[in-house]
């Protein structure tokens, strides 16, 4: 399996936290998609991607439909995507993605955690160079699929020739240019693939070795950040455990 898949697999559970909070986070993503493109999945690729991710996380159908309905309400909050970047204990890079309707509250919450763990919250974009931003698509592999041919079809969208295959689930994961997210999704759907996951991720390009004690401190910091409902995903460049 490729580096991207191994890192994603090793860190997925820590990033998402408990199931209840996962549903809250996905609900916000659905709200943004509905606000931007409407409530009809057939006409809204971003919403289709959110629904695929919701199903992947076993979010009940009623919850998904309720999130879509709530997003259409006049009193529903408008969420903004805001990223926070800095260094945690032992020089480990921390990248925090949030969806918030109150940036004052969110930056205060994030800064409080960085301060508590003797970290240093930097300016937006200061650590982007340490992480490769990728569009990630997971789909069911069709019988007789020629992956080399598919990758060639998608090469104009920045899709990497390295892909990951899960023999247990029969799924394939590919990585591409984030700016081509909609185009990649449209191509896969037009070719009849069942897309089971569509998201963005950040993959550290320079992993930092840590001791077990240092890992424990970073894990506590990440868990504290994930306690906030505004926080969607927390990435670090800490090398995953073997």
Coordinates of N, CA and C in Angstrom, one line a residue:
X1 N 0.8 -1.2 0.0 CA 0.0 0.0 0.0 C 0.9 1.2 0.0
X2 N 0.4 2.3 -0.5 CA 1.1 3.6 -0.7 C 1.3 4.3 0.6
X3 N 2.2 5.3 0.6 CA 2.4 6.1 1.8 C 1.2 6.8 2.3
X4 N 0.5 7.4 1.3 CA -0.7 8.2 1.6 C -1.8 7.4 2.3
X5 N -2.0 6.2 1.8 CA -3.0 5.3 2.3 C -2.6 4.8 3.7
X6 N -1.4 4.4 3.9 CA -0.9 4.0 5.2 C -1.0 5.1 6.3
X7 N -0.7 6.3 5.9 CA -0.8 7.4 6.9 C -2.2 7.7 7.2
X8 N -3.1 7.7 6.2 CA -4.5 7.9 6.4 C -5.1 6.9 7.2
X9 N -4.8 5.6 7.0 CA -5.3 4.5 7.8 C -4.9 4.6 9.2
X10 N -3.6 4.9 9.4 CA -3.0 4.9 10.8 C -3.6 6.1 11.6
X11 N -4.0 7.2 11.0 CA -4.5 8.3 11.7 C -6.0 8.6 11.7
X12 N -6.7 7.8 10.9 CA -8.1 8.1 10.7 C -8.9 8.1 12.0
X13 N -8.8 7.1 12.9 CA -9.6 7.0 14.1 C -9.3 8.2 15.0
X14 N -8.0 8.6 15.1 CA -7.7 9.7 16.0 C -8.2 11.0 15.5
X15 N -8.3 11.1 14.1 CA -8.8 12.4 13.5 C -10.3 12.6 13.8
X16 N -11.0 11.5 13.6 CA -12.5 11.6 13.7 C -13.1 11.6 15.1
X17 N -12.4 10.9 16.0 CA -12.9 10.8 17.4 C -14.2 10.0 17.5
X18 N -15.1 10.3 18.4 CA -16.2 9.5 18.7 C -17.3 9.7 17.6
X19 N -18.2 8.7 17.4 CA -19.2 8.6 16.4 C -20.1 9.8 16.5
X20 N -20.5 10.2 17.7 CA -21.5 11.3 17.8 C -20.9 12.6 17.2
X21 N -19.6 12.8 17.5 CA -19.0 14.0 17.0 C -18.8 13.9 15.5
X22 N -18.6 12.7 15.0 CA -18.5 12.6 13.6 C -19.7 13.0 12.9
X23 N -20.9 12.6 13.4 CA -22.1 13.0 12.8 C -22.3 14.5 12.8
X24 N -21.9 15.2 13.9 CA -22.0 16.6 14.0 C -21.1 17.3 12.9
X25 N -19.9 16.8 12.7 CA -19.0 17.3 11.7 C -19.5 17.2 10.3
X26 N -20.0 16.0 10.0 CA -20.6 15.7 8.7 C -21.8 16.6 8.5
X27 N -22.6 16.8 9.5 CA -23.8 17.7 9.4 C -23.4 19.1 8.9
X28 N -22.3 19.6 9.4 CA -21.8 20.9 9.0 C -21.4 20.9 7.6
X29 N -20.7 19.8 7.2 CA -20.3 19.7 5.8 C -21.5 19.7 4.8
X30 N -22.5 19.0 5.2 CA -23.8 18.9 4.4 C -24.4 20.3 4.4
X31 N -24.4 21.0 5.5 CA -25.0 22.4 5.5 C -24.3 23.3 4.5
X32 N -23.0 23.2 4.4 CA -22.2 24.1 3.5 C -22.5 23.7 2.0
X33 N -22.6 22.4 1.8 CA -22.9 21.9 0.4 C -24.3 22.3 0.0
X34 N -25.2 22.2 0.9 CA -26.6 22.6 0.6 C -26.7 24.1 0.3
X35 N -26.1 24.9 1.1 CA -26.1 26.3 1.0 C -25.5 26.7 -0.4
X36 N -24.4 26.0 -0.8 CA -23.7 26.4 -2.0 C -24.4 25.9 -3.3
X37 N -25.0 24.7 -3.2 CA -25.5 24.1 -4.4 C -26.9 23.5 -4.4
X38 N -27.7 23.7 -3.3 CA -29.0 23.3 -3.2 C -29.2 21.9 -2.6
X39 N -30.4 21.5 -2.2 CA -30.7 20.3 -1.5 C -30.9 19.0 -2.3
X40 N -30.8 19.1 -3.6 CA -31.0 18.0 -4.5 C -29.6 17.3 -4.8
X41 N -29.4 16.1 -4.3 CA -28.1 15.5 -4.5 C -27.8 15.3 -6.0
X42 N -28.8 15.0 -6.8 CA -28.6 14.8 -8.3 C -28.0 16.0 -9.0
X43 N -28.3 17.2 -8.4 CA -27.9 18.4 -9.0 C -26.7 19.1 -8.2
X44 N -26.2 18.4 -7.2 CA -25.2 19.0 -6.3 C -24.1 18.0 -6.0
X45 N -23.0 18.0 -6.8 CA -21.9 17.1 -6.6 C -21.3 17.1 -5.2
X46 N -21.2 18.3 -4.7 CA -20.6 18.4 -3.3 C -21.5 17.7 -2.3
X47 N -22.8 17.8 -2.4 CA -23.7 17.2 -1.5 C -23.6 15.7 -1.7
X48 N -23.5 15.2 -2.9 CA -23.4 13.7 -3.2 C -22.1 13.2 -2.5
X49 N -21.1 14.0 -2.5 CA -19.8 13.6 -1.8 C -20.0 13.5 -0.3
X50 N -20.7 14.5 0.2 CA -21.0 14.5 1.7 C -21.8 13.3 2.1
X51 N -22.8 13.0 1.3 CA -23.7 11.8 1.6 C -22.9 10.5 1.5
X52 N -22.0 10.4 0.5 CA -21.2 9.2 0.4 C -20.3 9.1 1.7
X53 N -19.7 10.2 2.2 CA -18.9 10.1 3.4 C -19.8 9.8 4.6
X54 N -21.0 10.3 4.6 CA -21.9 10.0 5.7 C -22.2 8.5 5.8
X55 N -22.5 8.0 4.7 CA -22.8 6.5 4.6 C -21.6 5.7 5.0
X56 N -20.4 6.2 4.6 CA -19.2 5.4 4.9 C -19.0 5.4 6.5
X57 N -19.5 6.5 7.1 CA -19.3 6.5 8.6 C -20.6 6.0 9.3
X58 N -21.4 5.3 8.5 CA -22.6 4.7 9.1 C -23.6 5.7 9.7
X59 N -23.6 6.9 9.1 CA -24.6 7.9 9.6 C -26.0 7.5 9.1
X60 N -27.0 7.4 10.0 CA -28.3 6.9 9.6 C -29.0 7.8 8.5
X61 N -29.8 7.2 7.7 CA -30.4 8.0 6.6 C -31.2 9.1 7.1
X62 N -31.9 8.9 8.2 CA -32.8 10.0 8.8 C -31.9 11.2 9.2
X63 N -30.7 10.9 9.8 CA -29.8 12.0 10.2 C -29.4 12.8 9.0
X64 N -29.1 12.1 7.9 CA -28.7 12.8 6.6 C -29.8 13.7 6.1
X65 N -31.0 13.1 6.0 CA -32.1 13.9 5.5 C -32.4 15.1 6.4
X66 N -32.3 14.9 7.7 CA -32.5 16.0 8.7 C -31.5 17.1 8.5
X67 N -30.3 16.7 8.3 CA -29.2 17.7 8.1 C -29.5 18.5 6.8
X68 N -29.9 17.9 5.8 CA -30.3 18.6 4.5 C -31.4 19.6 4.8
X69 N -32.4 19.1 5.4 CA -33.6 19.9 5.7 C -33.3 21.1 6.6
X70 N -32.5 20.9 7.6 CA -32.1 21.9 8.5 C -31.3 23.0 7.8
X71 N -30.5 22.6 6.9 CA -29.6 23.5 6.2 C -30.4 24.5 5.3
X72 N -31.6 24.1 5.0 CA -32.5 25.0 4.2 C -33.2 26.0 5.0
X73 N -33.2 25.9 6.3 CA -33.9 26.8 7.2 C -33.3 28.2 7.2
X74 N -34.1 29.2 7.4 CA -33.7 30.5 7.4 C -32.8 30.8 8.6
X75 N -33.0 30.2 9.7 CA -32.2 30.4 10.9 C -31.0 29.6 11.0
X76 N -30.7 28.8 10.0 CA -29.5 27.9 10.1 C -28.3 28.7 10.0
X77 N -27.3 28.3 10.8 CA -26.0 29.0 10.8 C -25.3 28.9 9.5
X78 N -24.5 30.0 9.2 CA -23.7 29.9 8.0 C -22.2 29.6 8.5
X79 N -21.7 28.5 8.0 CA -20.4 28.1 8.4 C -19.3 28.5 7.5
X80 N -18.1 28.9 8.0 CA -17.0 29.3 7.2 C -15.9 28.3 7.5
X81 N -15.1 28.0 6.5 CA -13.9 27.1 6.6 C -12.7 28.0 7.0
X82 N -12.1 27.7 8.2 CA -11.0 28.4 8.7 C -10.0 27.4 9.2
X83 N -8.7 27.6 8.8 CA -7.6 26.7 9.2 C -6.7 27.4 10.2
X84 N -6.2 26.6 11.1 CA -5.2 27.1 12.1 C -4.0 26.2 12.1
X85 N -2.8 26.8 12.2 CA -1.6 26.1 12.0 C -0.6 26.5 13.1
X86 N 0.2 25.6 13.5 CA 1.2 25.9 14.5 C 2.0 24.7 14.9
X87 N 2.8 24.9 15.9 CA 3.6 23.8 16.4 C 3.2 23.4 17.8
X88 N 3.1 22.1 18.1 CA 2.7 21.6 19.4 C 4.0 21.3 20.1
X89 N 3.9 20.5 21.2 CA 5.1 20.1 22.0 C 6.1 19.3 21.1
X90 N 7.4 19.5 21.4 CA 8.4 18.7 20.7 C 8.6 19.0 19.2
X91 N 8.1 20.2 18.8 CA 8.3 20.6 17.4 C 7.4 19.9 16.4
X92 N 6.3 19.3 16.9 CA 5.5 18.6 15.9 C 4.5 19.6 15.3
X93 N 4.3 19.6 14.0 CA 3.4 20.5 13.3 C 2.0 20.1 13.5
X94 N 1.1 21.0 13.7 CA -0.3 20.8 14.0 C -1.1 21.6 13.0
X95 N -2.0 21.0 12.2 CA -2.8 21.7 11.2 C -4.3 21.4 11.6
X96 N -5.0 22.4 11.9 CA -6.4 22.2 12.4 C -7.4 22.8 11.4
X97 N -8.3 22.0 10.9 CA -9.3 22.5 10.0 C -10.6 22.6 10.7
X98 N -11.3 23.8 10.6 CA -12.6 24.0 11.3 C -13.7 24.5 10.3
X99 N -14.9 24.3 10.8 CA -16.1 24.9 10.2 C -16.8 25.6 11.3
X100 N -16.9 26.9 11.2 CA -17.4 27.7 12.3 C -18.3 28.8 11.9
X101 N -19.3 29.1 12.8 CA -20.1 30.3 12.6 C -19.7 31.4 13.5
X102 N -18.6 31.2 14.2 CA -18.1 32.3 15.1 C -16.6 32.1 15.3
X103 N -15.9 32.9 14.4 CA -14.4 32.7 14.4 C -13.8 33.2 15.7
X104 N -14.4 34.1 16.3 CA -13.8 34.6 17.6 C -13.8 33.5 18.6
X105 N -14.9 32.8 18.7 CA -15.0 31.6 19.6 C -14.0 30.5 19.2
X106 N -13.9 30.2 17.9 CA -13.1 29.1 17.5 C -11.6 29.4 17.7
X107 N -11.1 30.6 17.3 CA -9.7 30.9 17.5 C -9.4 30.9 18.9
X108 N -10.3 31.4 19.8 CA -10.0 31.3 21.2 C -9.9 29.9 21.8
X109 N -10.8 29.0 21.3 CA -10.7 27.6 21.7 C -9.4 27.0 21.3
X110 N -9.1 27.2 20.0 CA -7.8 26.6 19.5 C -6.6 27.1 20.1
X111 N -6.5 28.4 20.3 CA -5.4 29.1 21.0 C -5.2 28.6 22.4
X112 N -6.3 28.4 23.1 CA -6.2 27.9 24.5 C -5.6 26.5 24.6
X113 N -5.8 25.7 23.6 CA -5.2 24.3 23.6 C -3.7 24.5 23.3
X114 N -3.4 25.3 22.3 CA -2.0 25.4 22.0 C -1.2 26.0 23.2
X115 N -1.8 27.0 23.9 CA -1.2 27.5 25.1 C -1.0 26.5 26.2
X116 N -2.1 25.7 26.4 CA -2.1 24.7 27.5 C -1.0 23.7 27.3
X117 N -0.7 23.3 26.0 CA 0.3 22.3 25.7 C 1.7 22.9 25.3
X118 N 1.9 24.2 25.6 CA 3.1 24.9 25.3 C 3.4 24.9 23.9
X119 N 2.4 25.0 23.0 CA 2.6 25.1 21.6 C 2.6 26.6 21.1
X120 N 2.7 26.7 19.8 CA 2.9 28.1 19.2 C 2.0 28.1 18.0
X121 N 0.9 28.9 18.1 CA -0.1 29.1 17.0 C 0.5 30.1 16.0
X122 N 0.7 29.7 14.8 CA 1.3 30.6 13.8 C 0.2 31.2 12.9
X123 N 0.7 31.9 11.9 CA -0.2 32.6 10.9 C -0.8 31.6 9.9
X124 N -1.9 31.9 9.3 CA -2.5 31.0 8.3 C -1.6 30.9 7.1
X125 N -1.4 29.6 6.8 CA -0.5 29.3 5.6 C 0.9 29.1 6.0
X126 N 1.3 29.3 7.3 CA 2.7 29.2 7.7 C 3.2 27.8 7.6
X127 N 2.4 26.8 7.7 CA 2.8 25.4 7.8 C 2.3 24.6 6.6
X128 N 1.7 25.3 5.6 CA 1.1 24.5 4.5 C 2.1 23.7 3.7
X129 N 3.4 24.2 3.7 CA 4.4 23.5 3.0 C 4.7 22.2 3.5
X130 N 4.3 21.9 4.8 CA 4.7 20.6 5.4 C 3.6 19.5 5.1
X131 N 2.5 19.9 4.4 CA 1.4 19.0 4.1 C 1.0 19.1 2.7
X132 N 0.9 17.9 2.0 CA 0.4 17.9 0.7 C -1.2 17.8 0.7
X133 N -1.8 18.8 0.1 CA -3.3 18.8 0.1 C -3.8 18.0 -1.0
X134 N -4.6 17.0 -0.8 CA -5.1 16.0 -1.8 C -6.6 15.9 -1.8
X135 N -7.1 15.6 -3.0 CA -8.5 15.1 -3.1 C -8.4 13.6 -3.1
X136 N -9.3 13.0 -2.3 CA -9.3 11.6 -2.1 C -10.6 11.0 -2.5
X137 N -10.6 10.0 -3.4 CA -11.8 9.3 -3.8 C -11.6 7.8 -3.6
X138 N -12.7 7.2 -3.0 CA -12.7 5.8 -2.8 C -13.9 5.2 -3.5
X139 N -13.8 4.2 -4.3 CA -14.9 3.6 -5.1 C -14.8 2.1 -5.2
X140 N -15.9 1.5 -5.5 CA -15.9 0.0 -5.6 C -15.2 -0.3 -6.9
X141 N -14.4 -1.3 -6.9 CA -13.7 -1.7 -8.1 C -14.6 -2.6 -9.0
X142 N -14.7 -2.3 -10.2 CA -15.5 -3.0 -11.2 C -14.7 -4.2 -11.7
X143 N -15.4 -5.3 -12.1 CA -14.7 -6.4 -12.7 C -14.0 -6.0 -14.0
X144 N -12.8 -6.5 -14.1 CA -12.1 -6.2 -15.3 C -11.5 -4.8 -15.4
X145 N -11.5 -4.0 -14.3 CA -11.0 -2.7 -14.3 C -9.5 -2.6 -14.6
X146 N -9.1 -1.8 -15.6 CA -7.7 -1.6 -15.9 C -7.4 -0.3 -15.2
X147 N -6.7 -0.3 -14.0 CA -6.4 0.9 -13.3 C -5.4 1.8 -14.0
X148 N -4.5 1.2 -14.8 CA -3.6 2.1 -15.6 C -4.3 2.9 -16.6
X149 N -5.4 2.3 -17.2 CA -6.2 3.0 -18.1 C -7.0 4.1 -17.5
X150 N -7.5 3.8 -16.3 CA -8.3 4.8 -15.6 C -7.4 6.0 -15.1
X151 N -6.3 5.7 -14.6 CA -5.3 6.7 -14.2 C -5.0 7.6 -15.4
X152 N -4.8 7.0 -16.5 CA -4.4 7.7 -17.7 C -5.6 8.7 -18.1
X153 N -6.8 8.2 -17.9 CA -8.0 9.1 -18.2 C -8.0 10.3 -17.3
X154 N -7.5 10.1 -16.1 CA -7.7 11.1 -15.0 C -6.4 11.9 -14.9
X155 N -5.4 11.7 -15.6 CA -4.1 12.3 -15.4 C -4.2 13.8 -15.6
X156 N -5.1 14.3 -16.4 CA -5.2 15.8 -16.6 C -5.8 16.4 -15.3
X157 N -6.3 15.6 -14.4 CA -6.9 16.2 -13.2 C -5.9 16.0 -12.0
X158 N -4.7 15.7 -12.3 CA -3.6 15.7 -11.3 C -3.7 14.4 -10.5
X159 N -4.4 13.4 -11.0 CA -4.5 12.1 -10.2 C -3.2 11.4 -10.3
X160 N -2.7 10.9 -9.1 CA -1.4 10.3 -9.0 C -1.5 8.8 -9.6
X161 N -0.3 8.4 -10.1 CA -0.3 7.0 -10.6 C -0.3 6.0 -9.5
X162 N 0.0 6.4 -8.2 CA 0.0 5.5 -7.1 C -1.4 5.5 -6.5
X163 N -2.0 4.3 -6.4 CA -3.3 4.1 -5.8 C -3.3 3.0 -4.8
X164 N -4.3 2.9 -4.0 CA -4.4 1.9 -3.0 C -5.6 1.0 -3.2
X165 N -5.4 -0.3 -3.0 CA -6.5 -1.2 -3.1 C -6.7 -2.0 -1.8
X166 N -8.0 -2.1 -1.4 CA -8.3 -2.8 -0.2 C -9.0 -4.1 -0.7
X167 N -8.3 -5.2 -0.6 CA -8.9 -6.5 -1.1 C -10.1 -6.9 -0.2
X168 N -10.1 -6.6 1.0 CA -11.2 -7.0 1.9 C -12.5 -6.3 1.5
X169 N -12.5 -5.0 1.2 CA -13.7 -4.3 0.8 C -14.0 -4.2 -0.7
X170 N -12.9 -4.5 -1.5 CA -13.0 -4.4 -2.9 C -13.1 -3.0 -3.4
X171 N -12.4 -2.1 -2.6 CA -12.4 -0.7 -2.9 C -11.0 -0.2 -3.3
X172 N -11.0 0.8 -4.2 CA -9.8 1.5 -4.6 C -9.8 2.9 -4.2
X173 N -8.7 3.4 -3.7 CA -8.5 4.8 -3.3 C -7.5 5.5 -4.2
X174 N -7.9 6.6 -4.8 CA -7.0 7.4 -5.6 C -6.8 8.8 -5.0
X175 N -5.7 9.5 -5.4 CA -5.4 10.8 -4.9 C -5.2 11.8 -6.0
X176 N -5.8 13.0 -6.0 CA -5.7 13.9 -7.1 C -5.5 15.3 -6.6
X177 N -5.5 16.2 -7.6 CA -5.4 17.7 -7.3 C -6.7 18.2 -6.7
X178 N -6.7 18.9 -5.5 CA -7.9 19.3 -4.9 C -8.7 20.3 -5.8
X179 N -8.1 21.0 -6.6 CA -8.8 21.9 -7.5 C -9.7 21.2 -8.6
X180 N -9.3 19.9 -8.8 CA -10.1 19.1 -9.7 C -11.1 18.1 -9.1
X181 N -11.4 18.4 -7.8 CA -12.3 17.6 -7.1 C -13.6 17.2 -7.8
X182 N -14.3 18.3 -8.3 CA -15.6 18.1 -9.0 C -15.4 17.3 -10.3
X183 N -14.3 17.6 -11.0 CA -14.1 17.0 -12.3 C -13.8 15.5 -12.1
X184 N -13.0 15.2 -11.1 CA -12.7 13.8 -10.8 C -14.0 13.0 -10.4
X185 N -14.8 13.6 -9.6 CA -16.0 13.0 -9.1 C -17.0 12.8 -10.3
X186 N -17.1 13.8 -11.2 CA -18.0 13.7 -12.3 C -17.5 12.6 -13.3
X187 N -16.2 12.4 -13.5 CA -15.6 11.4 -14.3 C -15.9 10.0 -13.8
X188 N -15.7 9.8 -12.5 CA -16.0 8.5 -11.9 C -17.4 8.1 -12.0
X189 N -18.3 9.1 -11.7 CA -19.7 8.8 -11.7 C -20.2 8.5 -13.1
X190 N -19.7 9.3 -14.1 CA -20.0 9.1 -15.5 C -19.6 7.7 -16.0
X191 N -18.5 7.2 -15.4 CA -18.0 5.8 -15.8 C -18.7 4.7 -15.0
X192 N -19.7 5.1 -14.2 CA -20.5 4.1 -13.5 C -19.9 3.5 -12.3
X193 N -18.9 4.2 -11.7 CA -18.3 3.7 -10.4 C -19.1 4.1 -9.2
X194 N -19.2 3.3 -8.3 CA -19.9 3.6 -7.0 C -18.9 4.3 -6.1
X195 N -19.0 5.6 -6.0 CA -18.1 6.3 -5.1 C -18.6 6.2 -3.7
X196 N -17.7 5.6 -2.8 CA -18.1 5.4 -1.4 C -17.4 6.4 -0.5
X197 N -16.6 7.2 -1.0 CA -15.9 8.2 -0.2 C -15.3 9.3 -1.0
X198 N -15.5 10.6 -0.7 CA -14.9 11.7 -1.4 C -14.6 12.8 -0.5
X199 N -13.4 13.1 -0.3 CA -13.0 14.1 0.7 C -11.7 14.7 0.3
X200 N -11.2 15.7 1.2 CA -9.9 16.2 1.1 C -9.1 15.8 2.3
X201 N -7.8 15.7 2.1 CA -6.9 15.3 3.2 C -5.6 16.0 3.0
X202 N -4.8 16.0 4.1 CA -3.5 16.6 4.1 C -2.5 15.5 4.6
X203 N -1.6 15.3 3.8 CA -0.6 14.2 4.1 C 0.8 14.8 4.3
X204 N 1.3 14.6 5.5 CA 2.6 15.2 5.9 C 3.7 14.7 5.0
X205 N 4.6 15.6 4.5 CA 5.6 15.2 3.6 C 7.0 15.1 4.3
X206 N 7.0 15.3 5.6 CA 8.2 15.2 6.4 C 7.8 14.7 7.8
X207 N 7.8 13.4 8.0 CA 7.3 12.8 9.2 C 8.4 13.0 10.3
X208 N 7.9 13.3 11.5 CA 8.8 13.6 12.6 C 8.8 12.4 13.6
X209 N 10.0 11.9 13.9 CA 10.1 10.8 14.9 C 9.9 11.4 16.3
X210 N 9.1 10.6 17.1 CA 8.9 11.0 18.5 C 9.0 9.8 19.4
X211 N 9.3 10.1 20.7 CA 9.4 9.0 21.7 C 7.9 8.7 22.1
X212 N 7.8 7.5 22.8 CA 6.4 7.2 23.3 C 5.8 8.3 24.2
X213 N 6.7 8.9 25.1 CA 6.2 10.0 25.9 C 5.8 11.2 25.2
X214 N 6.5 11.5 24.1 CA 6.2 12.7 23.3 C 4.9 12.4 22.5
X215 N 4.8 11.2 22.0 CA 3.5 10.8 21.3 C 2.3 11.0 22.2
X216 N 2.4 10.6 23.5 CA 1.3 10.7 24.4 C 0.9 12.1 24.6
X217 N 1.9 13.0 24.7 CA 1.6 14.5 24.8 C 0.9 15.0 23.6
X218 N 1.3 14.7 22.4 CA 0.7 15.1 21.2 C -0.7 14.6 21.0
X219 N -0.8 13.3 21.3 CA -2.2 12.7 21.2 C -3.2 13.4 22.2
X220 N -2.7 13.7 23.4 CA -3.6 14.4 24.3 C -4.0 15.8 23.7
X221 N -3.1 16.5 23.1 CA -3.4 17.8 22.5 C -4.4 17.6 21.3
X222 N -4.2 16.6 20.5 CA -5.1 16.4 19.4 C -6.5 16.1 19.9
X223 N -6.6 15.2 20.9 CA -7.9 14.8 21.4 C -8.6 16.0 22.0
X224 N -7.8 16.9 22.7 CA -8.4 18.1 23.3 C -9.0 19.0 22.1
X225 N -8.2 19.2 21.1 CA -8.7 20.0 19.9 C -10.0 19.4 19.3
X226 N -10.0 18.1 19.2 CA -11.1 17.4 18.6 C -12.4 17.4 19.5
X227 N -12.2 17.8 20.8 CA -13.4 18.0 21.6 C -14.3 19.1 21.2
X228 N -13.7 20.1 20.5 CA -14.5 21.3 20.0 C -15.3 20.9 18.8
X229 N -16.6 21.2 18.8 CA -17.5 20.9 17.7 C -17.1 21.6 16.4
X230 N -16.4 22.8 16.5 CA -16.0 23.5 15.4 C -14.9 22.8 14.6
X231 N -14.1 22.0 15.3 CA -12.9 21.4 14.7 C -13.4 20.2 13.9
X232 N -13.0 20.2 12.6 CA -13.3 19.1 11.7 C -12.3 18.0 11.7
X233 N -11.0 18.4 11.4 CA -9.9 17.5 11.3 C -8.7 18.1 11.9
X234 N -7.9 17.3 12.5 CA -6.6 17.7 13.0 C -5.5 16.8 12.4
X235 N -4.5 17.4 11.8 CA -3.4 16.7 11.2 C -2.1 17.0 11.9
X236 N -1.2 16.1 12.0 CA 0.1 16.3 12.5 C 1.1 15.7 11.6
X237 N 2.4 16.1 11.7 CA 3.4 15.4 11.0 C 4.2 14.4 11.8
X238 N 3.5 14.0 12.9 CA 4.1 13.0 13.8 C 4.1 11.6 13.1
X239 N 5.2 10.9 13.1 CA 5.2 9.6 12.4 C 4.3 8.6 13.1
X240 N 3.4 7.9 12.4 CA 2.5 7.0 13.1 C 3.3 5.8 13.7
X241 N 2.6 5.2 14.7 CA 3.2 4.1 15.4 C 3.3 2.9 14.4
X242 N 4.4 2.1 14.5 CA 4.5 1.0 13.6 C 3.4 -0.1 13.9

